[in-house]
JSON list of C-alpha atoms in Angstrom, two decimals:
[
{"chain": "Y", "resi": 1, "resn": "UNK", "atom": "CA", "xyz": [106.19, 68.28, 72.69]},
{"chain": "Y", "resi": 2, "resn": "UNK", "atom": "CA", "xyz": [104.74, 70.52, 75.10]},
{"chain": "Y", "resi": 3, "resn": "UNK", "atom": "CA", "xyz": [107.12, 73.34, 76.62]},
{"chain": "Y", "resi": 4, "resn": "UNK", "atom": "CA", "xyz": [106.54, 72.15, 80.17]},
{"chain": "Y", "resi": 5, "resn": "UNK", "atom": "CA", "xyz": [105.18, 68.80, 80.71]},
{"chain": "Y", "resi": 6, "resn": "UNK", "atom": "CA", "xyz": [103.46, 67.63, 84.68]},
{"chain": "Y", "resi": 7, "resn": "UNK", "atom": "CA", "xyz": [101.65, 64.62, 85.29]},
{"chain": "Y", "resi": 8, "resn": "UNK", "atom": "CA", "xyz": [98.48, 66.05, 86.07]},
{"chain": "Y", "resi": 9, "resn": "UNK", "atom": "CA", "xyz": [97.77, 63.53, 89.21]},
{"chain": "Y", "resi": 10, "resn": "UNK", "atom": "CA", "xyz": [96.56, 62.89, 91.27]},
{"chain": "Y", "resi": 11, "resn": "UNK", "atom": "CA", "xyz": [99.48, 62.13, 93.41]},
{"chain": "Y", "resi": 12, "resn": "UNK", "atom": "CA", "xyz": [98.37, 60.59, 96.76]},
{"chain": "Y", "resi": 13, "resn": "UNK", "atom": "CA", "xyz": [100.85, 60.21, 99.66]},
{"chain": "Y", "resi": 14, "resn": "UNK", "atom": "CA", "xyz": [100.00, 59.86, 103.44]},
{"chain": "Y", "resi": 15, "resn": "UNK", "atom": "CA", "xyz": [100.39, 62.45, 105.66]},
{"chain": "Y", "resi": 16, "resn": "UNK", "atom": "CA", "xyz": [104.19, 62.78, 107.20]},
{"chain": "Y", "resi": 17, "resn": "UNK", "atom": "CA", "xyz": [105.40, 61.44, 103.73]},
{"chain": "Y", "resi": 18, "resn": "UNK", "atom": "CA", "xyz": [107.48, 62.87, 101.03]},
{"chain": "Y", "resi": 19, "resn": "UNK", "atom": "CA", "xyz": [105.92, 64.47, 98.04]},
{"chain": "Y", "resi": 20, "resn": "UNK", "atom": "CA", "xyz": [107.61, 64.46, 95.06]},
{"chain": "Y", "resi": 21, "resn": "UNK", "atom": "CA", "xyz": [106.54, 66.88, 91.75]},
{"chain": "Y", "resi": 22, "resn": "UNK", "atom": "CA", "xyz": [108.03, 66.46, 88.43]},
{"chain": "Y", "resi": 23, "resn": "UNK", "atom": "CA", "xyz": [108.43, 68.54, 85.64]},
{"chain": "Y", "resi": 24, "resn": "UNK", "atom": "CA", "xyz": [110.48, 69.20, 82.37]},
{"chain": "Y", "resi": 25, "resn": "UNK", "atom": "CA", "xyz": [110.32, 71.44, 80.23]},
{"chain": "Y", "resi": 26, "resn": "UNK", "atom": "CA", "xyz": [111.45, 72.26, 75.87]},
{"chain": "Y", "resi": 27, "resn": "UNK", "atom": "CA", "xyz": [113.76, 75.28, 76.07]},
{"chain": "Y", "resi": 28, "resn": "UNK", "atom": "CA", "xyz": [117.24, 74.60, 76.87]},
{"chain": "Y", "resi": 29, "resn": "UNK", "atom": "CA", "xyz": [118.20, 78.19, 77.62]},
{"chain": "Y", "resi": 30, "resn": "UNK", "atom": "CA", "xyz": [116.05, 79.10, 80.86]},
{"chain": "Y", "resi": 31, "resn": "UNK", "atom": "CA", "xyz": [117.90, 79.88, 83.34]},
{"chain": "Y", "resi": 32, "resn": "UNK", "atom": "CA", "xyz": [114.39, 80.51, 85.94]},
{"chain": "Y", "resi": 33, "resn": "UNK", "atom": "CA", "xyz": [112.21, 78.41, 87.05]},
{"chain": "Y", "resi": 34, "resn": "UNK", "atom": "CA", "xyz": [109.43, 79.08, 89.91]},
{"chain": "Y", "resi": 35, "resn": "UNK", "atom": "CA", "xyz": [107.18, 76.73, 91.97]},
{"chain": "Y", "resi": 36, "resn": "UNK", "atom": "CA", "xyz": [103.76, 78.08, 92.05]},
{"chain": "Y", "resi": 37, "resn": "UNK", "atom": "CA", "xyz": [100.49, 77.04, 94.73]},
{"chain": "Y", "resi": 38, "resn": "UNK", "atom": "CA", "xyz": [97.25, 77.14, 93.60]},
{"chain": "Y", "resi": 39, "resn": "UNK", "atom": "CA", "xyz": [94.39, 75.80, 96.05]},
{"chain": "Y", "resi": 40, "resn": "UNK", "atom": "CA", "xyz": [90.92, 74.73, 94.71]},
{"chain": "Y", "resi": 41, "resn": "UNK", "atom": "CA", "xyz": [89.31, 78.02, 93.68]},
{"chain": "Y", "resi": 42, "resn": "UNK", "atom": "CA", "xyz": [92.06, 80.24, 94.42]},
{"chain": "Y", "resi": 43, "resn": "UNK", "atom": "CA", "xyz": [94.76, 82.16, 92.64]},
{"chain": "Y", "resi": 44, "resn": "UNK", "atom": "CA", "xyz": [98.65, 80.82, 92.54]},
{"chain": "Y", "resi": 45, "resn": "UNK", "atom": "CA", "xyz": [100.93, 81.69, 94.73]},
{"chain": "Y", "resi": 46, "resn": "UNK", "atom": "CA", "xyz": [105.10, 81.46, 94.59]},
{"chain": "Y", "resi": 47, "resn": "UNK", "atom": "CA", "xyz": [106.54, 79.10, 97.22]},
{"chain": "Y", "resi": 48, "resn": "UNK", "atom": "CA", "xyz": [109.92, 78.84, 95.91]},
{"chain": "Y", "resi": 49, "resn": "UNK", "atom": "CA", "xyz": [112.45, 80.01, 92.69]},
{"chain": "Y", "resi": 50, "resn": "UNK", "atom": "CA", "xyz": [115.47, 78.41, 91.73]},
{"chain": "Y", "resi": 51, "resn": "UNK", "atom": "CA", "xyz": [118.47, 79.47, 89.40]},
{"chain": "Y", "resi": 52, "resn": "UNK", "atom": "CA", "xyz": [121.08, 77.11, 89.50]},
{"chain": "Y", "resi": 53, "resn": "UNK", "atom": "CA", "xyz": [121.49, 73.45, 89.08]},
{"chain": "Y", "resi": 54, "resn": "UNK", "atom": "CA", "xyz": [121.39, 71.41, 92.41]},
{"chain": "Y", "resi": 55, "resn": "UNK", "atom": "CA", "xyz": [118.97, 71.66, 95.32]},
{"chain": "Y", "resi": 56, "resn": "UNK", "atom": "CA", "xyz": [117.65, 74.89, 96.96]},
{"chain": "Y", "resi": 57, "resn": "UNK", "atom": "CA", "xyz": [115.54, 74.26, 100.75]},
{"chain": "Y", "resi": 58, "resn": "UNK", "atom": "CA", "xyz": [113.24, 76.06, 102.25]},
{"chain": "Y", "resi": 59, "resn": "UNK", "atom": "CA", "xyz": [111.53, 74.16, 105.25]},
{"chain": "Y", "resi": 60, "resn": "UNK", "atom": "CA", "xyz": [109.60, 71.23, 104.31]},
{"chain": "Y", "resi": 61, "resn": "UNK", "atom": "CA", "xyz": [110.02, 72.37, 100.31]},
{"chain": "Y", "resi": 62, "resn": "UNK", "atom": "CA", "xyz": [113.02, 71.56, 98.35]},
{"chain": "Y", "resi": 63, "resn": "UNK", "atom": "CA", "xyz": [113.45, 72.54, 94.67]},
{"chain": "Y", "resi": 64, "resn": "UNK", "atom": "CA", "xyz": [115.77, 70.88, 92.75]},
{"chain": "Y", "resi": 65, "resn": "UNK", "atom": "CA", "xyz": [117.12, 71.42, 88.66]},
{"chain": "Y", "resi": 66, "resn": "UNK", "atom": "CA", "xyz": [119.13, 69.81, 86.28]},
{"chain": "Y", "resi": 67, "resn": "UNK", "atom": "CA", "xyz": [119.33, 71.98, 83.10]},
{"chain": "Y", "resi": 68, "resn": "UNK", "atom": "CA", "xyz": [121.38, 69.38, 81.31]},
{"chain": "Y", "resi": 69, "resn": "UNK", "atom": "CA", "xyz": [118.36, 67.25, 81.46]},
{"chain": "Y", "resi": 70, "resn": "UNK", "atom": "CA", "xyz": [116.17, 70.03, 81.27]},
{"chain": "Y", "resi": 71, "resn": "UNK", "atom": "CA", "xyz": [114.51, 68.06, 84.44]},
{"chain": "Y", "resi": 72, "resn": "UNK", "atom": "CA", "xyz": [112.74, 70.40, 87.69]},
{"chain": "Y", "resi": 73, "resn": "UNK", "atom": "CA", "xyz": [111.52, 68.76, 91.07]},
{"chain": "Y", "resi": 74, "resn": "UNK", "atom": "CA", "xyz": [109.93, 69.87, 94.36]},
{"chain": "Y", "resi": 75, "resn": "UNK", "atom": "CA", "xyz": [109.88, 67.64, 97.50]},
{"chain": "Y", "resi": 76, "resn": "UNK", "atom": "CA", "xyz": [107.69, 68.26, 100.08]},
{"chain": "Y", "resi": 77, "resn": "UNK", "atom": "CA", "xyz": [108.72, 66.59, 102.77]},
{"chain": "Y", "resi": 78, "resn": "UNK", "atom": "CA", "xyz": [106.73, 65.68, 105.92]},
{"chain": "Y", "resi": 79, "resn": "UNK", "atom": "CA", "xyz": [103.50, 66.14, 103.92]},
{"chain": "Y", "resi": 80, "resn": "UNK", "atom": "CA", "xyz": [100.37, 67.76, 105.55]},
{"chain": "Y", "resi": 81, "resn": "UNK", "atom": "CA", "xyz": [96.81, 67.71, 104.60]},
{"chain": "Y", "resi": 82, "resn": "UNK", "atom": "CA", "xyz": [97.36, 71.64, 103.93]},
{"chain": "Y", "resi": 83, "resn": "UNK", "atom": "CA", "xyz": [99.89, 70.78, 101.24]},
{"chain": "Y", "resi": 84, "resn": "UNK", "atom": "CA", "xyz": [96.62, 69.59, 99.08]},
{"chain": "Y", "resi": 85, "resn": "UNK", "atom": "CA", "xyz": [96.53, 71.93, 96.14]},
{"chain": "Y", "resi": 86, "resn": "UNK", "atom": "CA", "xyz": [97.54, 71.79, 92.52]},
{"chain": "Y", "resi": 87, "resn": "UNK", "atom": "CA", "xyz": [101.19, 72.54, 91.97]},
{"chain": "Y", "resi": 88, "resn": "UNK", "atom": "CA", "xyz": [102.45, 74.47, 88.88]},
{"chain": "Y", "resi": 89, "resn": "UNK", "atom": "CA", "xyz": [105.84, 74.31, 87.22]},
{"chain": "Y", "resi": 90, "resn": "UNK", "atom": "CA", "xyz": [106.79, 77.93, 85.92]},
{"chain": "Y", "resi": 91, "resn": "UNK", "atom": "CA", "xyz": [110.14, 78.42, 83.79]},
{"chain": "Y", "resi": 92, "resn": "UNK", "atom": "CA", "xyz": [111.08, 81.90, 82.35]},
{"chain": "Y", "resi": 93, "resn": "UNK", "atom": "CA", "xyz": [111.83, 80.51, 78.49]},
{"chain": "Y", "resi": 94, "resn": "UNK", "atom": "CA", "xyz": [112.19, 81.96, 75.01]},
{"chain": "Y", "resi": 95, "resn": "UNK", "atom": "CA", "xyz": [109.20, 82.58, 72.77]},
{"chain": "Y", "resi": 96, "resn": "UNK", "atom": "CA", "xyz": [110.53, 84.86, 69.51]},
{"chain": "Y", "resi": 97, "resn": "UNK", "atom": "CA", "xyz": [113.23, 87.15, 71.19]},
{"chain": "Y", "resi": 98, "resn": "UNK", "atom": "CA", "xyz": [111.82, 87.83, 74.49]},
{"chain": "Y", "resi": 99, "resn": "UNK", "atom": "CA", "xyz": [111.34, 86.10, 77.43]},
{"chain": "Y", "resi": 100, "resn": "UNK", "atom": "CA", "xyz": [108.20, 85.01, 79.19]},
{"chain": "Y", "resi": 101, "resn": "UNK", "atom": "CA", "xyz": [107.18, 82.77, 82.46]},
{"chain": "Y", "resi": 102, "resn": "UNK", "atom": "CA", "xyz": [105.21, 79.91, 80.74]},
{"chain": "Y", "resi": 103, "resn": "UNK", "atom": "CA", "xyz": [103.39, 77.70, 83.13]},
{"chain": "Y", "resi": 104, "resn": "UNK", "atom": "CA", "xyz": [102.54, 73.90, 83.22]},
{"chain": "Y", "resi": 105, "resn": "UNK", "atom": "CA", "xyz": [99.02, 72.52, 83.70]},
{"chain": "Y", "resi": 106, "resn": "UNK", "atom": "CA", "xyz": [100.44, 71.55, 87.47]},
{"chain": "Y", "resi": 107, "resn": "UNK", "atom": "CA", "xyz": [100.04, 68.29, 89.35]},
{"chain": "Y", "resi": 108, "resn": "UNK", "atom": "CA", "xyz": [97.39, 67.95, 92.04]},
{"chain": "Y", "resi": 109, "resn": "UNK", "atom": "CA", "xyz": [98.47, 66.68, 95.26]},
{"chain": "Y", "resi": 110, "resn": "UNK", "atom": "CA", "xyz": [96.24, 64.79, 97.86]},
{"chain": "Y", "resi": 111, "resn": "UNK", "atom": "CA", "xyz": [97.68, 64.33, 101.43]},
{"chain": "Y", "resi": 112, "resn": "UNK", "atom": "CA", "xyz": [95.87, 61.46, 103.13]},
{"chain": "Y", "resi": 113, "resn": "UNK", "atom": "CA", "xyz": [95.41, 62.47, 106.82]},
{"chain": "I", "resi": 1, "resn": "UNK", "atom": "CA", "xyz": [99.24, 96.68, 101.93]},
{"chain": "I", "resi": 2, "resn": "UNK", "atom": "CA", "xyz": [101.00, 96.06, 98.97]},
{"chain": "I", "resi": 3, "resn": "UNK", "atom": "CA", "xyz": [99.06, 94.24, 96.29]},
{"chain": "I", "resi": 4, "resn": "UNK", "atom": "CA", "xyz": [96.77, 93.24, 93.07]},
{"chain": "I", "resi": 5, "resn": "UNK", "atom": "CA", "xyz": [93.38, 93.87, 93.74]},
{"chain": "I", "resi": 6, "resn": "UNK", "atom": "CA", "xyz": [91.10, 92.82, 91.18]},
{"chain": "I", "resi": 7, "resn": "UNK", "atom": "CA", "xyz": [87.20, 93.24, 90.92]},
{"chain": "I", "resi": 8, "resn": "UNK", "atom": "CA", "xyz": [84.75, 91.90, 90.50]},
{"chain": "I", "resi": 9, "resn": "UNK", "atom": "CA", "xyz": [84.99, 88.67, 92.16]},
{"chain": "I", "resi": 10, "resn": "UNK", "atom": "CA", "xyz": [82.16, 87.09, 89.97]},
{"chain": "I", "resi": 11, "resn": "UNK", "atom": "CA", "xyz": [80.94, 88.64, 86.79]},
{"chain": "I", "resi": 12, "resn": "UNK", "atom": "CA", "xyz": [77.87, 87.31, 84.82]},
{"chain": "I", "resi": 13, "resn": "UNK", "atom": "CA", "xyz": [77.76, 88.34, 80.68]},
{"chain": "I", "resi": 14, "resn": "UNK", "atom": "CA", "xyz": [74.74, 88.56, 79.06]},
{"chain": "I", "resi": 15, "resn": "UNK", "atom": "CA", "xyz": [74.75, 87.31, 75.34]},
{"chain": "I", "resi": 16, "resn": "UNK", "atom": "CA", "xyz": [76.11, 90.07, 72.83]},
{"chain": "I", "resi": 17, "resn": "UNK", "atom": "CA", "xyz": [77.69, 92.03, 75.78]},
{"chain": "I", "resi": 18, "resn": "UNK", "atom": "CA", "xyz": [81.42, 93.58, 76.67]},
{"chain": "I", "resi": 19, "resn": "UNK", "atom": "CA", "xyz": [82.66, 93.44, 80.13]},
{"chain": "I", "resi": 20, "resn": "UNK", "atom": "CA", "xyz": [85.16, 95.22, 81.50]},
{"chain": "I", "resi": 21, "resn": "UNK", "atom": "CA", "xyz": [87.73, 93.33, 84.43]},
{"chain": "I", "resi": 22, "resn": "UNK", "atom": "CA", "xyz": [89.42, 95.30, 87.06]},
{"chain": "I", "resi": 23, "resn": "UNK", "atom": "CA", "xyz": [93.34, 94.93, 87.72]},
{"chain": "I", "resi": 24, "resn": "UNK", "atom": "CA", "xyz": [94.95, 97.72, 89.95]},
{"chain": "I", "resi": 25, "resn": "UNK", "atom": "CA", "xyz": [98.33, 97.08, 91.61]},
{"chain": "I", "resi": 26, "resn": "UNK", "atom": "CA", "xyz": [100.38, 98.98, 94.20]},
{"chain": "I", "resi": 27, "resn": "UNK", "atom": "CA", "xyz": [103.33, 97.40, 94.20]},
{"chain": "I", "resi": 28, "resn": "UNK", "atom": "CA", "xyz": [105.17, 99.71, 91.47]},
{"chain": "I", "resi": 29, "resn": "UNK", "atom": "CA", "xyz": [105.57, 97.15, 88.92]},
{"chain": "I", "resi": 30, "resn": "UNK", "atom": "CA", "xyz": [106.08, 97.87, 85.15]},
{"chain": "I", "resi": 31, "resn": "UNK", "atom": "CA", "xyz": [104.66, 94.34, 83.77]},
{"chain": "I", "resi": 32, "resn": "UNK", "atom": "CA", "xyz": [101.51, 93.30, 84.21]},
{"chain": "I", "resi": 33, "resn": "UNK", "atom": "CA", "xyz": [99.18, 90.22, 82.97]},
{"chain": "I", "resi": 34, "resn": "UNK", "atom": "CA", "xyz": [95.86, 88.75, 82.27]},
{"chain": "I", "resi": 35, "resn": "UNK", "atom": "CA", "xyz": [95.72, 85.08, 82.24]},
{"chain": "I", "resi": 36, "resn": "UNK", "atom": "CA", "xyz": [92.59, 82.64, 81.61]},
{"chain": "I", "resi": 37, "resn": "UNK", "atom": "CA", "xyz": [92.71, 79.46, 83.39]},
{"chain": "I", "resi": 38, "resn": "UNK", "atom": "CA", "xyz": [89.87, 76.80, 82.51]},
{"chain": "I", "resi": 39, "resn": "UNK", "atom": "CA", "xyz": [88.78, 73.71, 85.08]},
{"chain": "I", "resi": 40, "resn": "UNK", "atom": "CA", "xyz": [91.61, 71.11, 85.40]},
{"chain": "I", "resi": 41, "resn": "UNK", "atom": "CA", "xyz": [93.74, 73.20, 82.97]},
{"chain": "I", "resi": 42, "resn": "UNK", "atom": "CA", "xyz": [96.36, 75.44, 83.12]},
{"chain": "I", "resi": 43, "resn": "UNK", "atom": "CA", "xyz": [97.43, 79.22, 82.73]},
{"chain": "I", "resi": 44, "resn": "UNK", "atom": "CA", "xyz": [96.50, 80.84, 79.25]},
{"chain": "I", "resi": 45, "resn": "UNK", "atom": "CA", "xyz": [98.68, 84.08, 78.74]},
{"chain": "I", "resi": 46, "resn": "UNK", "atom": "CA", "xyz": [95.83, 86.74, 77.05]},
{"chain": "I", "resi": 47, "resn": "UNK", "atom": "CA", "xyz": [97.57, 89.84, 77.22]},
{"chain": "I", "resi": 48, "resn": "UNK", "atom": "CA", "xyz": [100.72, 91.24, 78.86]},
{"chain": "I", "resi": 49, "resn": "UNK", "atom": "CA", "xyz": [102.03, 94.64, 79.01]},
{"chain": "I", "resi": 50, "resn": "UNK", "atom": "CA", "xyz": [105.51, 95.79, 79.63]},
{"chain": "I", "resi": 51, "resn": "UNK", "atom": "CA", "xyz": [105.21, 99.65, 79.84]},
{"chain": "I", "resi": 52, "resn": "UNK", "atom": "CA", "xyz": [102.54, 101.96, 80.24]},
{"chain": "I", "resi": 53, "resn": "UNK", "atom": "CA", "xyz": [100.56, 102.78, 76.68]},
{"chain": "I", "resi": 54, "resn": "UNK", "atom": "CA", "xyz": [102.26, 99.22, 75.53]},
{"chain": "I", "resi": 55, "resn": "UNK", "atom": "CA", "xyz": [101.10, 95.72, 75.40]},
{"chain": "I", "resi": 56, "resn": "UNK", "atom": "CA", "xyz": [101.46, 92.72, 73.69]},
{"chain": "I", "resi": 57, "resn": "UNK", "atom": "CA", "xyz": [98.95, 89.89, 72.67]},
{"chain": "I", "resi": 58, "resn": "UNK", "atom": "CA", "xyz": [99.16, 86.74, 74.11]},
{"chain": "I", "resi": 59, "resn": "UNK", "atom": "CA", "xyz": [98.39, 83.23, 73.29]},
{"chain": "I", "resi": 60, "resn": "UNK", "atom": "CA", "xyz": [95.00, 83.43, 72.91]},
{"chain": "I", "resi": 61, "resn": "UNK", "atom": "CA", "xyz": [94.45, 87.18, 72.67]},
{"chain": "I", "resi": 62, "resn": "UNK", "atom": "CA", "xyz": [91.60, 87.24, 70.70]},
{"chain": "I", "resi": 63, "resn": "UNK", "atom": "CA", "xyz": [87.82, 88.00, 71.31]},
{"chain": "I", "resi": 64, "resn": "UNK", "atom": "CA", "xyz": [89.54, 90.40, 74.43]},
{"chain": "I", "resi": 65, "resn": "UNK", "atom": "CA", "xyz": [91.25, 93.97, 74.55]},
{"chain": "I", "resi": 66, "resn": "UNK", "atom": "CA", "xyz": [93.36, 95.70, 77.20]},
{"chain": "I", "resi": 67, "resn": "UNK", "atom": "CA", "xyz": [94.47, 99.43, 77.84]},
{"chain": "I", "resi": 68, "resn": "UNK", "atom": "CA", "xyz": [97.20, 100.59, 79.92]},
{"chain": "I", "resi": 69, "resn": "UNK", "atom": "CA", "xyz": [96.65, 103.97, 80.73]},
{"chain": "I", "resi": 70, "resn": "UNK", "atom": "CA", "xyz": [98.51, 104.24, 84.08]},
{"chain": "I", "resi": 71, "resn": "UNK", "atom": "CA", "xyz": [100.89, 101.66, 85.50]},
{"chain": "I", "resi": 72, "resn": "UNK", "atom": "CA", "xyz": [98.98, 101.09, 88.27]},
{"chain": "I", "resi": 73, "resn": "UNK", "atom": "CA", "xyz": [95.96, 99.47, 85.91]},
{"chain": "I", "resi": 74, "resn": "UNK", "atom": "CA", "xyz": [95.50, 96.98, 83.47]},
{"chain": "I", "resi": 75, "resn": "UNK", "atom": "CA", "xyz": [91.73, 96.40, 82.96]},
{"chain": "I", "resi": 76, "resn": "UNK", "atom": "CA", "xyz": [90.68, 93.70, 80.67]},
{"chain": "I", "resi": 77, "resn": "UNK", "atom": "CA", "xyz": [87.57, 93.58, 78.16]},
{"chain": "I", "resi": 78, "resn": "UNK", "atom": "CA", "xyz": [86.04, 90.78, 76.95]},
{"chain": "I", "resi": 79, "resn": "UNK", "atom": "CA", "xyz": [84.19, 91.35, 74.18]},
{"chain": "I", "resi": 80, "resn": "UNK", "atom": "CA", "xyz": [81.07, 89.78, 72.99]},
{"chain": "I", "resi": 81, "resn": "UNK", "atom": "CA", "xyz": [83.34, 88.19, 70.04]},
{"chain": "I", "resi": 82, "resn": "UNK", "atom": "CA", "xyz": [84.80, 85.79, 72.88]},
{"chain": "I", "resi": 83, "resn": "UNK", "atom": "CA", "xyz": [82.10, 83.07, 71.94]},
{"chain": "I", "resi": 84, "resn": "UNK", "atom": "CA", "xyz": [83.33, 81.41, 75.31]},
{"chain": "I", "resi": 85, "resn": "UNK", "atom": "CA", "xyz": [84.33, 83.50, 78.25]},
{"chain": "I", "resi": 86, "resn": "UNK", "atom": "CA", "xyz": [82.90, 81.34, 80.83]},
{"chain": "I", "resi": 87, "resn": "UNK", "atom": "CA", "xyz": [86.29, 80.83, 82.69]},
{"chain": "I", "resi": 88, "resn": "UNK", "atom": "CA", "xyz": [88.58, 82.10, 85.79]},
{"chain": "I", "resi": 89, "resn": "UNK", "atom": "CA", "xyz": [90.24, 85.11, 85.19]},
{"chain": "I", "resi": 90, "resn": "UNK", "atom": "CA", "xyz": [93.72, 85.77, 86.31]},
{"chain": "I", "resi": 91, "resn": "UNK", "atom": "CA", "xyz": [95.57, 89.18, 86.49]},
{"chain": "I", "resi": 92, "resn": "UNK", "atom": "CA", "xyz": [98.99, 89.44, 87.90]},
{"chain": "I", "resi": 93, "resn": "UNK", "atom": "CA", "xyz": [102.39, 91.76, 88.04]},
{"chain": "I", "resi": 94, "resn": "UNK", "atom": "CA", "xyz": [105.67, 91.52, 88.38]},
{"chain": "I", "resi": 95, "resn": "UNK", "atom": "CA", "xyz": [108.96, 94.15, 88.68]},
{"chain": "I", "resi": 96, "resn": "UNK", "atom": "CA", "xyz": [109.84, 93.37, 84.85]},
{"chain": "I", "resi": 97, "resn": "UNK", "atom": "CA", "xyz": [108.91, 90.65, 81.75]},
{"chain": "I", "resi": 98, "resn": "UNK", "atom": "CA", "xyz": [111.77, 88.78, 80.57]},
{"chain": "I", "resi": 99, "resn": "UNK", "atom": "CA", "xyz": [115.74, 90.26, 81.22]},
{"chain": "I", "resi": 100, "resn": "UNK", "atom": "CA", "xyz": [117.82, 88.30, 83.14]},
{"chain": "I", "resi": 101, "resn": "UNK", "atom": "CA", "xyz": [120.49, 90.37, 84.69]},
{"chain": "I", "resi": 102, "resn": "UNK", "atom": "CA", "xyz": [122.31, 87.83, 87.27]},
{"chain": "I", "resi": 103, "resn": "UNK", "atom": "CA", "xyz": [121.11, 89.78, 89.60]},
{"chain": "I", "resi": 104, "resn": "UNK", "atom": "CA", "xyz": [117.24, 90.65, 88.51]},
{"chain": "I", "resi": 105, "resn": "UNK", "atom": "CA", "xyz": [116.49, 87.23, 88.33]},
{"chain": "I", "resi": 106, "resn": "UNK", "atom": "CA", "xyz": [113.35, 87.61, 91.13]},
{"chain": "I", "resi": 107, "resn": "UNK", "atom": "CA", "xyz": [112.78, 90.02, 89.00]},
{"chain": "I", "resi": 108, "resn": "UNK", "atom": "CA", "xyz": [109.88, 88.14, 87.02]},
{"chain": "I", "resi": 109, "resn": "UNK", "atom": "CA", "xyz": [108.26, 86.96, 89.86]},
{"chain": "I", "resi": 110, "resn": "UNK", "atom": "CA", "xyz": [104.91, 86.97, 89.12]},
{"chain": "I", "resi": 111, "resn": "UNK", "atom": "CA", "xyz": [102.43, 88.02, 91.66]},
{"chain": "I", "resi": 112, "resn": "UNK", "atom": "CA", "xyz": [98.77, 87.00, 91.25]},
{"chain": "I", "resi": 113, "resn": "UNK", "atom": "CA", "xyz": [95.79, 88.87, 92.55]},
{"chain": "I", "resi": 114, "resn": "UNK", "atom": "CA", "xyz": [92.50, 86.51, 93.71]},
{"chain": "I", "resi": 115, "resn": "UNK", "atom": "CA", "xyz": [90.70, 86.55, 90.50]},
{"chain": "I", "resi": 116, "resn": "UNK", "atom": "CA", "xyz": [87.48, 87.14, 88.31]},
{"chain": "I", "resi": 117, "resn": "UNK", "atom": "CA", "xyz": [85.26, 84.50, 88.02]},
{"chain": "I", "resi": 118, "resn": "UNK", "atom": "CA", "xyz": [83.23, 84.96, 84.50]},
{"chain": "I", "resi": 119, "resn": "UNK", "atom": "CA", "xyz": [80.05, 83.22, 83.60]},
{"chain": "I", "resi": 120, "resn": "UNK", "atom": "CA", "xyz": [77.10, 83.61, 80.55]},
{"chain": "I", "resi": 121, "resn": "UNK", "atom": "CA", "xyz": [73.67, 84.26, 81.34]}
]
């Protein structure tokens, strides 16, 4: 099993739409998990965090965890062309006593104008 | 401005050579990190250092070597062991690695600068 698992995409939506990401992820013990943005060519960049289980907004994103089912999400809602980029799942989990951010391969999105 | 400058922007290596990547930050952060991210894949953790004169190897340390000298720098050598260094190069910071006070949490951020882009000659 891979420590954080994304279906790689492409996921197409039409522009206005909701976009939804999906990710899960091996260790049961993180506690933080961060949303990265990574255009074609470019490096990442953080658009949200989130630390507790439920749903945390910010504008058209919305993060949302379940650590019970080790399970994180980010809507983007009202989808623009803009929002194309590869998205990449980030928790902070255990590797042999210390704690590191371990990232996904991400999920490309395409927003259909 | 606060930041992670890294240079060059596009590096060629001849065959049998060591280059040297440039990672300077000024936001006063004690971790810093080189990652190595391939087409369609993901981030590769190389090296990460927690401390000045400290570091750690990463998951696929080696055929590369770091030095950190001064907290504000973390350059990264790839050595002509790396039979395949053709890749994007990815150095970034953040305030601390791993510790999760309730309140540090933001803590391990990470914040990327723009990238290397490495190819053979």
């Amino acid at each position: 099993q891979k420590e954080v698992e994304q279906n790689s995409g492409p996921l197409s939506v039409p522009e206005g739409a909701i976009a939804s990401l999906n990710c899960t992820y091996s260790d049961r013990g993180s506690q933080s998990f961060f949303w990265y943005r990574q255009y074609s060519g470019k490096s990442p960049e953080l658009i949200m965090s989130i630390y507790s289980n439920g749903d945390k907004e910010d504008g058209r994103f919305t993060a949302q965890l379940n650590k019970a089912s080790q399970y994180v999400s980010l809507l983007i809602r009202d989808s623009q062309p803009s929002d194309s980029a590869t998205y990449l799942c980030a928790p902070l989990m255990s590797a042999g006593g210390y704690q590191k951010v371990t990232f996904g391969t991400g999920t490309k999105l395409q927003v259909i104008p | 401005d606060g930041g992670i400058t890294q240079s060059p922007k596009y590096l060629f290596r001849k065959e049998g050579q060591n280059v040297t990547l440039s990672c300077e930050q000024n936001l006063n952060h004690d971790a810093m990190y080189w990652y190595r991210q391939d087409p369609g894949q993901g981030l590769r953790l190389i090296y990460y250092s927690q401390i000045v004169n400290d570091f750690q190897k990463g998951d696929i340390a080696e055929g590369y070597s770091v030095s950190r000298e001064k907290k504000e720098s973390f350059p990264l050598t790839v050595t002509s062991a790396q039979k395949n260094p053709t890749a994007f190069y990815l150095c970034a910071s953040s305030i601390v690695v791993g510790g999760l006070a309730r309140a540090g949490r933001a803590k391990n951020i990470q914040y990327f600068g723009a990238g290397t882009r490495l190819s053979v000659l």
